[in-house]
mmCIF file of C-alpha atoms and ligand atoms in Angstrom:
data_model
loop_
_atom_site.group_PDB
_atom_site.id
_atom_site.type_symbol
_atom_site.label_atom_id
_atom_site.label_comp_id
_atom_site.label_asym_id
_atom_site.label_seq_id
_atom_site.Cartn_x
_atom_site.Cartn_y
_atom_site.Cartn_z
ATOM 1 C CA MET A 5 -0.103 0.175 0.075
ATOM 2 C CA LYS A 6 1.285 3.246 -0.800
ATOM 3 C CA LYS A 7 1.902 5.691 2.095
ATOM 4 C CA GLU A 8 0.599 8.952 0.184
ATOM 5 C CA PHE A 9 -2.617 7.200 -0.402
ATOM 6 C CA VAL A 10 -3.298 6.152 2.709
ATOM 7 C CA GLU A 11 -2.283 10.045 3.840
ATOM 8 C CA ILE A 12 -5.169 11.142 1.324
ATOM 9 C CA THR A 13 -7.488 8.909 2.362
ATOM 10 C CA ASP A 14 -7.386 9.734 6.107
ATOM 11 C CA GLU A 15 -6.937 13.612 5.182
ATOM 12 C CA ILE A 16 -10.431 13.361 3.546
ATOM 13 C CA LYS A 17 -11.911 11.875 6.155
ATOM 14 C CA ASN A 18 -10.612 14.315 8.435
ATOM 15 C CA THR A 19 -11.229 17.076 7.232
ATOM 16 C CA ASN A 20 -14.010 16.153 5.114
ATOM 17 C CA ASN A 21 -13.170 17.900 1.678
ATOM 18 C CA ILE A 22 -11.182 17.118 -0.805
ATOM 19 C CA THR A 23 -8.390 18.859 -3.346
ATOM 20 C CA LYS A 24 -8.604 18.495 -7.424
ATOM 21 C CA GLN A 25 -5.212 16.816 -7.204
ATOM 22 C CA GLN A 26 -6.445 14.290 -4.611
ATOM 23 C CA LEU A 27 -9.377 13.234 -6.272
ATOM 24 C CA LYS A 28 -7.139 12.839 -9.730
ATOM 25 C CA TYR A 29 -4.671 11.021 -7.548
ATOM 26 C CA ILE A 30 -7.361 8.591 -6.331
ATOM 27 C CA PHE A 31 -8.981 8.103 -9.951
ATOM 28 C CA ALA A 32 -5.188 7.564 -11.568
ATOM 29 C CA ASP A 33 -4.453 4.464 -8.986
ATOM 30 C CA ASP A 34 -4.976 1.225 -10.010
ATOM 31 C CA ASP A 35 -3.500 -0.747 -6.985
ATOM 32 C CA LYS A 36 -5.837 -3.180 -5.540
ATOM 33 C CA GLU A 37 -4.903 -2.936 -1.921
ATOM 34 C CA ASN A 38 -5.233 1.021 -1.824
ATOM 35 C CA GLU A 39 -8.458 0.711 -3.079
ATOM 36 C CA GLU A 40 -9.791 -1.764 -0.565
ATOM 37 C CA TYR A 41 -8.421 0.640 2.001
ATOM 38 C CA LEU A 42 -10.308 3.526 0.712
ATOM 39 C CA PHE A 43 -12.976 1.139 0.787
ATOM 40 C CA LYS A 44 -12.714 0.245 4.164
ATOM 41 C CA THR A 45 -12.363 3.590 5.610
ATOM 42 C CA ALA A 46 -15.433 4.659 4.126
ATOM 43 C CA ARG A 47 -16.879 1.733 5.658
ATOM 44 C CA GLU A 48 -15.772 2.344 8.619
ATOM 45 C CA VAL A 49 -17.457 6.070 8.467
ATOM 46 C CA ALA A 50 -20.388 4.603 7.928
ATOM 47 C CA ASP A 51 -21.077 1.812 9.958
ATOM 48 C CA LYS A 52 -20.251 4.447 12.471
ATOM 49 C CA VAL A 53 -23.479 6.482 11.585
ATOM 50 C CA PHE A 54 -25.570 3.555 10.544
ATOM 51 C CA ASN A 55 -24.414 0.586 12.315
ATOM 52 C CA LYS A 56 -24.838 -1.258 9.196
ATOM 53 C CA ASP A 57 -28.036 -0.892 8.858
ATOM 54 C CA VAL A 58 -29.281 -0.331 5.298
ATOM 55 C CA TYR A 59 -32.656 1.351 4.537
ATOM 56 C CA LEU A 60 -34.709 0.152 1.901
ATOM 57 C CA ARG A 61 -36.608 1.876 -0.183
ATOM 58 C CA GLY A 62 -39.417 0.626 -2.809
ATOM 59 C CA LEU A 63 -39.121 2.085 -5.679
ATOM 60 C CA ILE A 64 -42.807 2.399 -7.695
ATOM 61 C CA GLU A 65 -42.007 3.837 -11.249
ATOM 62 C CA PHE A 66 -45.515 4.695 -12.018
ATOM 63 C CA THR A 67 -45.235 6.418 -15.640
ATOM 64 C CA ASN A 68 -42.810 5.951 -18.480
ATOM 65 C CA TYR A 69 -44.261 9.109 -20.150
ATOM 66 C CA CYS A 70 -41.798 11.879 -20.457
ATOM 67 C CA LYS A 71 -41.368 15.160 -22.338
ATOM 68 C CA ASN A 72 -37.775 15.685 -21.671
ATOM 69 C CA ASP A 73 -35.584 13.944 -24.569
ATOM 70 C CA CYS A 74 -32.189 13.719 -22.618
ATOM 71 C CA TYR A 75 -29.467 11.794 -24.859
ATOM 72 C CA TYR A 76 -29.000 8.746 -22.303
ATOM 73 C CA CYS A 77 -31.993 7.829 -21.474
ATOM 74 C CA GLY A 78 -34.182 5.054 -22.485
ATOM 75 C CA ILE A 79 -37.900 6.523 -21.982
ATOM 76 C CA ARG A 80 -36.953 9.975 -23.849
ATOM 77 C CA CYS A 81 -39.704 11.344 -25.811
ATOM 78 C CA SER A 82 -38.437 10.530 -29.157
ATOM 79 C CA ASN A 83 -37.459 6.661 -28.301
ATOM 80 C CA ARG A 84 -40.754 5.016 -30.611
ATOM 81 C CA ASN A 85 -39.431 1.922 -29.535
ATOM 82 C CA ALA A 86 -40.541 2.607 -25.657
ATOM 83 C CA ASP A 87 -44.148 0.982 -25.109
ATOM 84 C CA ARG A 88 -45.166 3.741 -22.822
ATOM 85 C CA TYR A 89 -47.442 2.804 -19.627
ATOM 86 C CA ARG A 90 -49.011 4.960 -16.575
ATOM 87 C CA LEU A 91 -50.233 2.748 -13.450
ATOM 88 C CA THR A 92 -53.357 3.877 -12.102
ATOM 89 C CA GLU A 93 -54.371 5.630 -8.550
ATOM 90 C CA GLU A 94 -55.466 2.462 -7.243
ATOM 91 C CA GLU A 95 -52.340 0.534 -8.677
ATOM 92 C CA ILE A 96 -49.657 2.608 -7.327
ATOM 93 C CA LEU A 97 -51.746 2.814 -3.741
ATOM 94 C CA SER A 98 -51.481 -1.510 -4.122
ATOM 95 C CA CYS A 99 -47.986 -0.946 -4.792
ATOM 96 C CA CYS A 100 -47.546 0.673 -1.199
ATOM 97 C CA ASP A 101 -50.331 -1.986 0.070
ATOM 98 C CA MET A 102 -47.651 -4.960 -0.897
ATOM 99 C CA GLY A 103 -44.875 -2.728 0.157
ATOM 100 C CA GLU A 104 -45.963 -2.337 3.220
ATOM 101 C CA LYS A 105 -46.459 -6.114 3.968
ATOM 102 C CA LEU A 106 -43.115 -6.660 3.237
ATOM 103 C CA GLY A 107 -42.476 -4.195 5.840
ATOM 104 C CA PHE A 108 -40.930 -1.026 3.728
ATOM 105 C CA LYS A 109 -41.560 2.231 5.029
ATOM 106 C CA THR A 110 -40.433 4.484 2.471
ATOM 107 C CA PHE A 111 -41.942 4.776 -0.874
ATOM 108 C CA VAL A 112 -40.113 6.285 -3.718
ATOM 109 C CA LEU A 113 -42.273 7.121 -6.459
ATOM 110 C CA GLN A 114 -40.780 7.958 -10.104
ATOM 111 C CA GLY A 115 -41.404 8.490 -13.094
ATOM 112 C CA GLY A 116 -41.132 10.646 -16.309
ATOM 113 C CA GLU A 117 -42.205 14.720 -16.905
ATOM 114 C CA ASP A 118 -45.474 13.446 -17.494
ATOM 115 C CA ALA A 119 -48.101 16.228 -17.715
ATOM 116 C CA PHE A 120 -50.699 13.610 -17.536
ATOM 117 C CA PHE A 121 -49.832 13.564 -13.857
ATOM 118 C CA THR A 122 -50.654 17.065 -12.932
ATOM 119 C CA ASP A 123 -50.107 18.755 -9.247
ATOM 120 C CA ASP A 124 -53.385 17.794 -8.043
ATOM 121 C CA LYS A 125 -53.049 13.943 -9.311
ATOM 122 C CA ILE A 126 -49.773 13.773 -7.924
ATOM 123 C CA CYS A 127 -51.514 15.293 -4.608
ATOM 124 C CA SER A 128 -54.216 13.044 -4.485
ATOM 125 C CA ILE A 129 -51.461 9.855 -4.703
ATOM 126 C CA VAL A 130 -49.705 11.085 -2.312
ATOM 127 C CA SER A 131 -51.759 11.986 0.616
ATOM 128 C CA GLY A 132 -54.116 8.462 -0.428
ATOM 129 C CA ILE A 133 -50.825 6.528 0.645
ATOM 130 C CA LYS A 134 -50.056 9.169 3.394
ATOM 131 C CA GLN A 135 -53.676 8.170 5.058
ATOM 132 C CA LYS A 136 -53.868 4.699 4.100
ATOM 133 C CA ASN A 137 -50.372 4.368 6.074
ATOM 134 C CA PRO A 138 -49.549 7.313 8.454
ATOM 135 C CA ASP A 139 -46.231 6.594 9.039
ATOM 136 C CA CYS A 140 -44.342 5.827 5.973
ATOM 137 C CA ALA A 141 -42.034 8.282 3.832
ATOM 138 C CA ILE A 142 -42.879 9.567 0.455
ATOM 139 C CA THR A 143 -40.221 10.702 -1.933
ATOM 140 C CA LEU A 144 -40.963 12.182 -5.327
ATOM 141 C CA SER A 145 -38.836 11.675 -8.044
ATOM 142 C CA ILE A 146 -40.436 13.370 -10.752
ATOM 143 C CA GLY A 147 -38.220 15.783 -12.317
ATOM 144 C CA GLU A 148 -38.223 19.568 -12.632
ATOM 145 C CA LYS A 149 -41.292 21.894 -11.189
ATOM 146 C CA SER A 150 -41.926 25.077 -10.480
ATOM 147 C CA LYS A 151 -41.251 25.973 -6.132
ATOM 148 C CA GLU A 152 -44.993 26.371 -5.926
ATOM 149 C CA SER A 153 -45.935 22.638 -7.216
ATOM 150 C CA TYR A 154 -42.708 21.785 -4.927
ATOM 151 C CA GLN A 155 -44.422 23.360 -2.206
ATOM 152 C CA ARG A 156 -48.255 21.438 -2.990
ATOM 153 C CA PHE A 157 -46.431 18.419 -3.176
ATOM 154 C CA PHE A 158 -44.695 18.726 0.285
ATOM 155 C CA ASP A 159 -47.966 20.029 2.062
ATOM 156 C CA ALA A 160 -49.612 17.073 0.668
ATOM 157 C CA GLY A 161 -47.025 15.095 2.545
ATOM 158 C CA ALA A 162 -44.356 14.148 0.590
ATOM 159 C CA GLU A 163 -40.918 14.333 2.591
ATOM 160 C CA ARG A 164 -38.210 13.457 -0.144
ATOM 161 C CA TYR A 165 -37.500 14.505 -3.143
ATOM 162 C CA LEU A 166 -35.054 13.215 -5.633
ATOM 163 C CA LEU A 167 -33.634 14.706 -8.367
ATOM 164 C CA ARG A 168 -29.960 14.316 -9.914
ATOM 165 C CA HIS A 169 -28.224 17.149 -11.173
ATOM 166 C CA GLU A 170 -26.716 15.151 -13.772
ATOM 167 C CA THR A 171 -23.238 17.163 -13.831
ATOM 168 C CA ALA A 172 -22.515 20.851 -12.759
ATOM 169 C CA ASN A 173 -20.235 21.671 -15.578
ATOM 170 C CA GLU A 174 -22.949 23.715 -17.626
ATOM 171 C CA GLU A 175 -20.977 22.930 -20.812
ATOM 172 C CA HIS A 176 -21.015 19.007 -19.728
ATOM 173 C CA TYR A 177 -24.761 19.196 -18.897
ATOM 174 C CA ALA A 178 -25.261 20.692 -22.695
ATOM 175 C CA MET A 179 -23.455 17.661 -23.787
ATOM 176 C CA LEU A 180 -26.255 14.647 -22.311
ATOM 177 C CA HIS A 181 -29.235 17.200 -22.817
ATOM 178 C CA PRO A 182 -30.859 18.842 -25.597
ATOM 179 C CA ALA A 183 -31.315 22.807 -25.426
ATOM 180 C CA SER A 184 -34.250 23.228 -23.984
ATOM 181 C CA LEU A 185 -32.742 22.137 -20.275
ATOM 182 C CA SER A 186 -30.462 23.843 -18.268
ATOM 183 C CA GLY A 187 -28.367 23.093 -15.832
ATOM 184 C CA ALA A 188 -28.791 26.034 -13.835
ATOM 185 C CA ASN A 189 -32.686 25.258 -13.585
ATOM 186 C CA ARG A 190 -32.186 21.949 -12.304
ATOM 187 C CA LYS A 191 -29.692 23.463 -9.824
ATOM 188 C CA ASN A 192 -32.322 25.972 -9.003
ATOM 189 C CA CYS A 193 -34.830 23.747 -8.750
ATOM 190 C CA LEU A 194 -33.356 21.579 -5.966
ATOM 191 C CA TRP A 195 -32.276 24.684 -3.879
ATOM 192 C CA ASN A 196 -36.013 25.304 -4.353
ATOM 193 C CA LEU A 197 -36.921 21.784 -3.421
ATOM 194 C CA LYS A 198 -34.438 22.387 0.093
ATOM 195 C CA GLU A 199 -35.952 25.722 0.930
ATOM 196 C CA ILE A 200 -39.340 24.252 1.111
ATOM 197 C CA GLY A 201 -38.038 21.889 3.542
ATOM 198 C CA PHE A 202 -37.733 18.223 1.554
ATOM 199 C CA GLN A 203 -34.855 16.265 2.236
ATOM 200 C CA VAL A 204 -33.111 16.119 -1.047
ATOM 201 C CA GLY A 205 -31.216 13.664 -3.368
ATOM 202 C CA CYS A 206 -28.819 15.069 -6.047
ATOM 203 C CA GLY A 207 -26.299 12.849 -8.061
ATOM 204 C CA ILE A 208 -24.838 11.672 -11.351
ATOM 205 C CA MET A 209 -23.630 9.109 -13.655
ATOM 206 C CA ILE A 210 -20.403 8.010 -13.831
ATOM 207 C CA GLY A 211 -18.627 7.902 -16.995
ATOM 208 C CA THR A 212 -21.375 9.701 -19.011
ATOM 209 C CA PRO A 213 -19.879 11.037 -22.857
ATOM 210 C CA GLY A 214 -17.468 13.731 -21.658
ATOM 211 C CA GLN A 215 -17.790 13.815 -18.012
ATOM 212 C CA THR A 216 -13.756 14.094 -16.871
ATOM 213 C CA VAL A 217 -12.257 14.143 -13.621
ATOM 214 C CA ASP A 218 -12.311 18.258 -13.376
ATOM 215 C CA TYR A 219 -15.923 17.687 -14.038
ATOM 216 C CA ILE A 220 -16.327 14.912 -11.355
ATOM 217 C CA TYR A 221 -14.581 17.562 -8.968
ATOM 218 C CA GLU A 222 -17.053 20.258 -9.822
ATOM 219 C CA ASP A 223 -19.610 18.036 -8.981
ATOM 220 C CA ILE A 224 -18.599 17.561 -5.318
ATOM 221 C CA CYS A 225 -17.977 21.190 -5.222
ATOM 222 C CA PHE A 226 -21.323 21.474 -6.188
ATOM 223 C CA MET A 227 -22.553 18.804 -3.883
ATOM 224 C CA LYS A 228 -20.775 20.874 -1.092
ATOM 225 C CA GLU A 229 -22.652 23.663 -1.385
ATOM 226 C CA LEU A 230 -26.209 22.479 -1.473
ATOM 227 C CA ALA A 231 -25.231 20.125 1.435
ATOM 228 C CA PRO A 232 -27.920 17.172 0.405
ATOM 229 C CA HIS A 233 -29.746 14.463 2.267
ATOM 230 C CA MET A 234 -29.235 12.123 -0.813
ATOM 231 C CA ILE A 235 -26.773 11.507 -3.492
ATOM 232 C CA GLY A 236 -27.560 8.897 -5.919
ATOM 233 C CA ILE A 237 -24.627 7.803 -7.963
ATOM 234 C CA GLY A 238 -24.598 5.109 -10.475
ATOM 235 C CA PRO A 239 -22.402 3.955 -13.861
ATOM 236 C CA PHE A 240 -23.771 5.417 -16.851
ATOM 237 C CA ILE A 241 -25.348 2.419 -19.107
ATOM 238 C CA ALA A 242 -25.822 2.849 -22.616
ATOM 239 C CA HIS A 243 -29.904 2.167 -23.928
ATOM 240 C CA LYS A 244 -29.483 0.605 -27.397
ATOM 241 C CA ASP A 245 -32.320 3.597 -28.379
ATOM 242 C CA THR A 246 -30.774 6.677 -27.756
ATOM 243 C CA PRO A 247 -27.970 8.901 -29.137
ATOM 244 C CA PHE A 248 -25.662 7.554 -26.417
ATOM 245 C CA ARG A 249 -25.957 3.445 -28.207
ATOM 246 C CA ASP A 250 -22.448 3.018 -28.617
ATOM 247 C CA LYS A 251 -20.534 4.809 -26.323
ATOM 248 C CA PRO A 252 -18.466 2.857 -23.264
ATOM 249 C CA ASN A 253 -20.723 2.155 -20.058
ATOM 250 C CA GLY A 254 -19.432 4.353 -17.054
ATOM 251 C CA SER A 255 -16.758 2.176 -14.654
ATOM 252 C CA VAL A 256 -17.796 0.355 -11.675
ATOM 253 C CA ARG A 257 -14.295 0.643 -9.653
ATOM 254 C CA GLU A 258 -14.935 4.619 -10.993
ATOM 255 C CA THR A 259 -18.326 4.764 -9.164
ATOM 256 C CA LEU A 260 -17.047 2.750 -6.167
ATOM 257 C CA LEU A 261 -14.040 5.322 -5.827
ATOM 258 C CA LEU A 262 -16.649 8.240 -5.889
ATOM 259 C CA LEU A 263 -19.418 6.243 -3.344
ATOM 260 C CA ALA A 264 -16.483 5.668 -1.024
ATOM 261 C CA ILE A 265 -14.768 9.699 -1.204
ATOM 262 C CA LEU A 266 -18.716 10.768 -1.006
ATOM 263 C CA ARG A 267 -18.931 9.334 2.428
ATOM 264 C CA LEU A 268 -15.662 10.121 3.822
ATOM 265 C CA ILE A 269 -16.526 13.785 2.577
ATOM 266 C CA PHE A 270 -20.679 13.674 3.628
ATOM 267 C CA PRO A 271 -20.495 10.957 7.075
ATOM 268 C CA LYS A 272 -23.979 11.056 7.254
ATOM 269 C CA VAL A 273 -25.464 11.381 4.015
ATOM 270 C CA LEU A 274 -28.095 8.997 2.321
ATOM 271 C CA LEU A 275 -26.082 7.151 -0.371
ATOM 272 C CA PRO A 276 -27.340 4.261 -2.056
ATOM 273 C CA ALA A 277 -26.035 1.549 -4.056
ATOM 274 C CA THR A 278 -27.925 1.849 -7.087
ATOM 275 C CA THR A 279 -29.779 -0.559 -9.355
ATOM 276 C CA ALA A 280 -27.500 0.811 -12.459
ATOM 277 C CA LEU A 281 -24.545 -0.016 -10.076
ATOM 278 C CA GLY A 282 -26.475 -3.832 -9.846
ATOM 279 C CA THR A 283 -26.661 -4.332 -13.449
ATOM 280 C CA ALA A 284 -23.186 -3.350 -14.284
ATOM 281 C CA ASP A 285 -21.721 -5.744 -12.295
ATOM 282 C CA MET A 286 -23.712 -8.846 -10.527
ATOM 283 C CA LEU A 287 -22.519 -8.424 -7.200
ATOM 284 C CA GLY A 288 -22.311 -4.424 -7.891
ATOM 285 C CA ARG A 289 -24.731 -3.385 -5.223
ATOM 286 C CA GLU A 290 -22.931 -5.414 -2.531
ATOM 287 C CA LYS A 291 -19.524 -3.904 -3.439
ATOM 288 C CA GLY A 292 -21.403 -0.148 -3.205
ATOM 289 C CA ILE A 293 -22.350 -1.063 0.453
ATOM 290 C CA LEU A 294 -18.929 -2.121 1.594
ATOM 291 C CA ALA A 295 -17.612 1.287 -0.094
ATOM 292 C CA GLY A 296 -19.596 3.432 2.088
ATOM 293 C CA ALA A 297 -23.304 3.436 0.778
ATOM 294 C CA ASN A 298 -26.365 2.356 2.983
ATOM 295 C CA VAL A 299 -29.315 2.334 1.100
ATOM 296 C CA MET A 300 -30.844 0.383 -1.404
ATOM 297 C CA MET A 301 -34.133 1.082 -3.718
ATOM 298 C CA PRO A 302 -35.875 -2.250 -5.048
ATOM 299 C CA ASN A 303 -38.253 -2.488 -7.467
ATOM 300 C CA LEU A 304 -42.400 -2.527 -5.849
ATOM 301 C CA SER A 305 -43.888 -1.592 -9.729
ATOM 302 C CA PRO A 306 -45.882 -4.232 -11.024
ATOM 303 C CA VAL A 307 -44.150 -6.879 -12.888
ATOM 304 C CA SER A 308 -45.781 -6.774 -16.017
ATOM 305 C CA VAL A 309 -44.624 -2.666 -16.643
ATOM 306 C CA ARG A 310 -40.987 -3.608 -15.291
ATOM 307 C CA LYS A 311 -39.376 -4.260 -18.589
ATOM 308 C CA LYS A 312 -41.168 -0.885 -19.732
ATOM 309 C CA TYR A 313 -39.061 1.412 -17.406
ATOM 310 C CA LEU A 314 -35.540 0.647 -19.083
ATOM 311 C CA LEU A 315 -33.744 4.136 -18.869
ATOM 312 C CA TYR A 316 -30.982 1.511 -19.621
ATOM 313 C CA ASP A 317 -30.012 -1.613 -21.338
ATOM 314 C CA GLY A 318 -29.943 -5.295 -19.333
ATOM 315 C CA LYS A 319 -31.675 -3.794 -16.380
ATOM 316 C CA ILE A 320 -31.835 -5.982 -13.084
ATOM 317 C CA CYS A 321 -34.203 -7.528 -11.376
ATOM 318 C CA THR A 322 -37.254 -6.637 -13.729
ATOM 319 C CA GLY A 323 -38.422 -10.250 -13.978
ATOM 320 C CA ASP A 324 -38.951 -10.546 -9.886
ATOM 321 C CA GLU A 325 -41.527 -9.925 -8.086
ATOM 322 C CA ALA A 326 -41.372 -7.326 -5.106
ATOM 323 C CA ALA A 327 -41.575 -10.022 -2.388
ATOM 324 C CA GLU A 328 -38.397 -11.575 -4.684
ATOM 325 C CA CYS A 329 -36.449 -8.727 -4.250
ATOM 326 C CA ASN A 330 -37.018 -7.956 -0.800
ATOM 327 C CA MET A 331 -35.812 -11.800 0.266
ATOM 328 C CA CYS A 332 -32.952 -11.649 -2.298
ATOM 329 C CA LEU A 333 -31.984 -8.291 -0.806
ATOM 330 C CA ARG A 334 -32.533 -9.486 2.603
ATOM 331 C CA ARG A 335 -30.174 -12.223 1.792
ATOM 332 C CA ARG A 336 -27.604 -10.636 -0.015
ATOM 333 C CA LEU A 337 -27.010 -7.996 3.010
ATOM 334 C CA GLU A 338 -26.255 -10.823 5.140
ATOM 335 C CA ASN A 339 -23.995 -12.624 3.245
ATOM 336 C CA ILE A 340 -21.940 -9.378 3.697
ATOM 337 C CA GLY A 341 -22.934 -8.665 7.244
ATOM 338 C CA TYR A 342 -25.346 -6.388 7.200
ATOM 339 C CA HIS A 343 -28.966 -5.573 7.545
ATOM 340 C CA VAL A 344 -32.312 -4.143 6.547
ATOM 341 C CA ALA A 345 -33.188 -1.464 9.279
ATOM 342 C CA GLU A 346 -36.319 -1.222 10.845
ATOM 343 C CA SER A 347 -37.053 1.994 10.604
ATOM 344 C CA ARG A 348 -37.848 4.835 7.852
ATOM 345 C CA GLY A 349 -34.475 5.769 7.527
ATOM 346 C CA ASP A 350 -34.335 9.548 7.460
ATOM 347 C CA HIS A 351 -31.415 11.307 7.307
ATOM 348 C CA PRO A 352 -30.004 11.695 10.555
ATOM 349 C CA ASP A 353 -30.745 15.230 10.823
ATOM 350 C CA PHE A 354 -34.277 14.480 10.263
ATOM 351 C CA ARG A 355 -34.957 11.868 12.528
ATOM 352 C CA LYS A 356 -38.227 11.962 14.637
HETATM 353 N N1 5AD B 426 -27.574 4.647 -17.132
HETATM 354 C C1 5AD B 426 -27.520 4.979 -16.004
HETATM 355 N N2 5AD B 426 -27.874 6.414 -15.291
HETATM 356 C C2 5AD B 426 -29.160 6.430 -16.029
HETATM 357 N N3 5AD B 426 -30.542 7.552 -15.393
HETATM 358 C C3 5AD B 426 -31.031 7.850 -16.863
HETATM 359 N N4 5AD B 426 -30.401 7.020 -18.159
HETATM 360 C C4 5AD B 426 -29.288 6.560 -17.515
HETATM 361 C C5 5AD B 426 -28.532 5.729 -18.118
HETATM 362 N N5 5AD B 426 -28.435 5.402 -19.355
HETATM 363 C C6 5AD B 426 -30.043 7.765 -14.337
HETATM 364 C C7 5AD B 426 -30.358 10.097 -14.636
HETATM 365 C C8 5AD B 426 -31.984 9.454 -13.903
HETATM 366 C C9 5AD B 426 -31.991 8.599 -12.762
HETATM 367 C C10 5AD B 426 -33.379 8.416 -12.416
HETATM 368 O O1 5AD B 426 -31.785 7.577 -13.787
HETATM 369 O O2 5AD B 426 -29.110 9.664 -13.524
HETATM 370 O O3 5AD B 426 -31.373 10.730 -13.016
HETATM 371 FE FE1 FES B 427 -34.258 -8.545 -7.470
HETATM 372 FE FE2 FES B 427 -31.998 -9.999 -5.955
HETATM 373 S S1 FES B 427 -32.921 -7.975 -5.700
HETATM 374 S S2 FES B 427 -34.026 -10.197 -7.374
#
């Protein structure tokens, strides 16, 4: 193990900060032992805060209609091959019912930016879930909305919101999105969500076309400013019906390195071991947990629609019933010495 690598890792941990040089040093290193030291250090920090508890969020992908046309995404509006669907309010509520029976206390409602789901409809779904299950936490992940809309969702009972910023650099943002979308607006949404009082999640993909370590450093700087409660990180995985179909996938190793670095910088942040990570590597989610992640988001969507919510090719668990994924994840976590938490899994600063 190189002394310099150890020193850098320890310094990131002790200062909750990283310099651009340190980030570049870590990404350029390819020594397994060094890597393992970083993962172990991050894991120890996570274990201190979360006690080897892993929080499960039940993901309900309720619409794959989307008005946006992001170049990386399989449900972009110009993908004519996507088989579009919407769940009804009843179907969404019954997903939550089933989830509750499996022990889930948090539901993430994720969908494309779909005008069919007006603010009224979203509020009615949120309050419907809350009425049946007052102790659960509801997370929305439905894209960019006005501050007024976000406030309405919050008032209806949604407490958390996920909106990956995708990249903090405006030029890079423009390489990934059509001109109708801007990084500035995306960031503004995140600030609005924070101001309203949501527990907020931002995040990026690793290995998107045009991404550099400099850009990743800018992402970390933005995250330090925003101080999100959750950070979603997963490798970019090409989808065959997108302009990025021939682009190489993001690296699992780099995803794990960044997870570990983020754990050292933000000891209390909620850090999912994402489905994309589990897709890029059969043991990716386990490796994520062992590199400092503490959240998993199994799918509760009806199996009949699973294969239709494909943001990228090869997505795992699209044929498995929620109960199977639930058992599978519990087993996988036990195998690596972790366990599913019983709580709602709020950010430590929001614990009631
Ligand atoms: N590969 C990996 N992640 C993707 N996402 C969208 N498309 C892809 C892809 N091709 C991520 C984005 C989005 C989140 C819901 O999924 O970061 O914010
Ligand atoms: Fe879905 Fe393992 S988590 S089958």
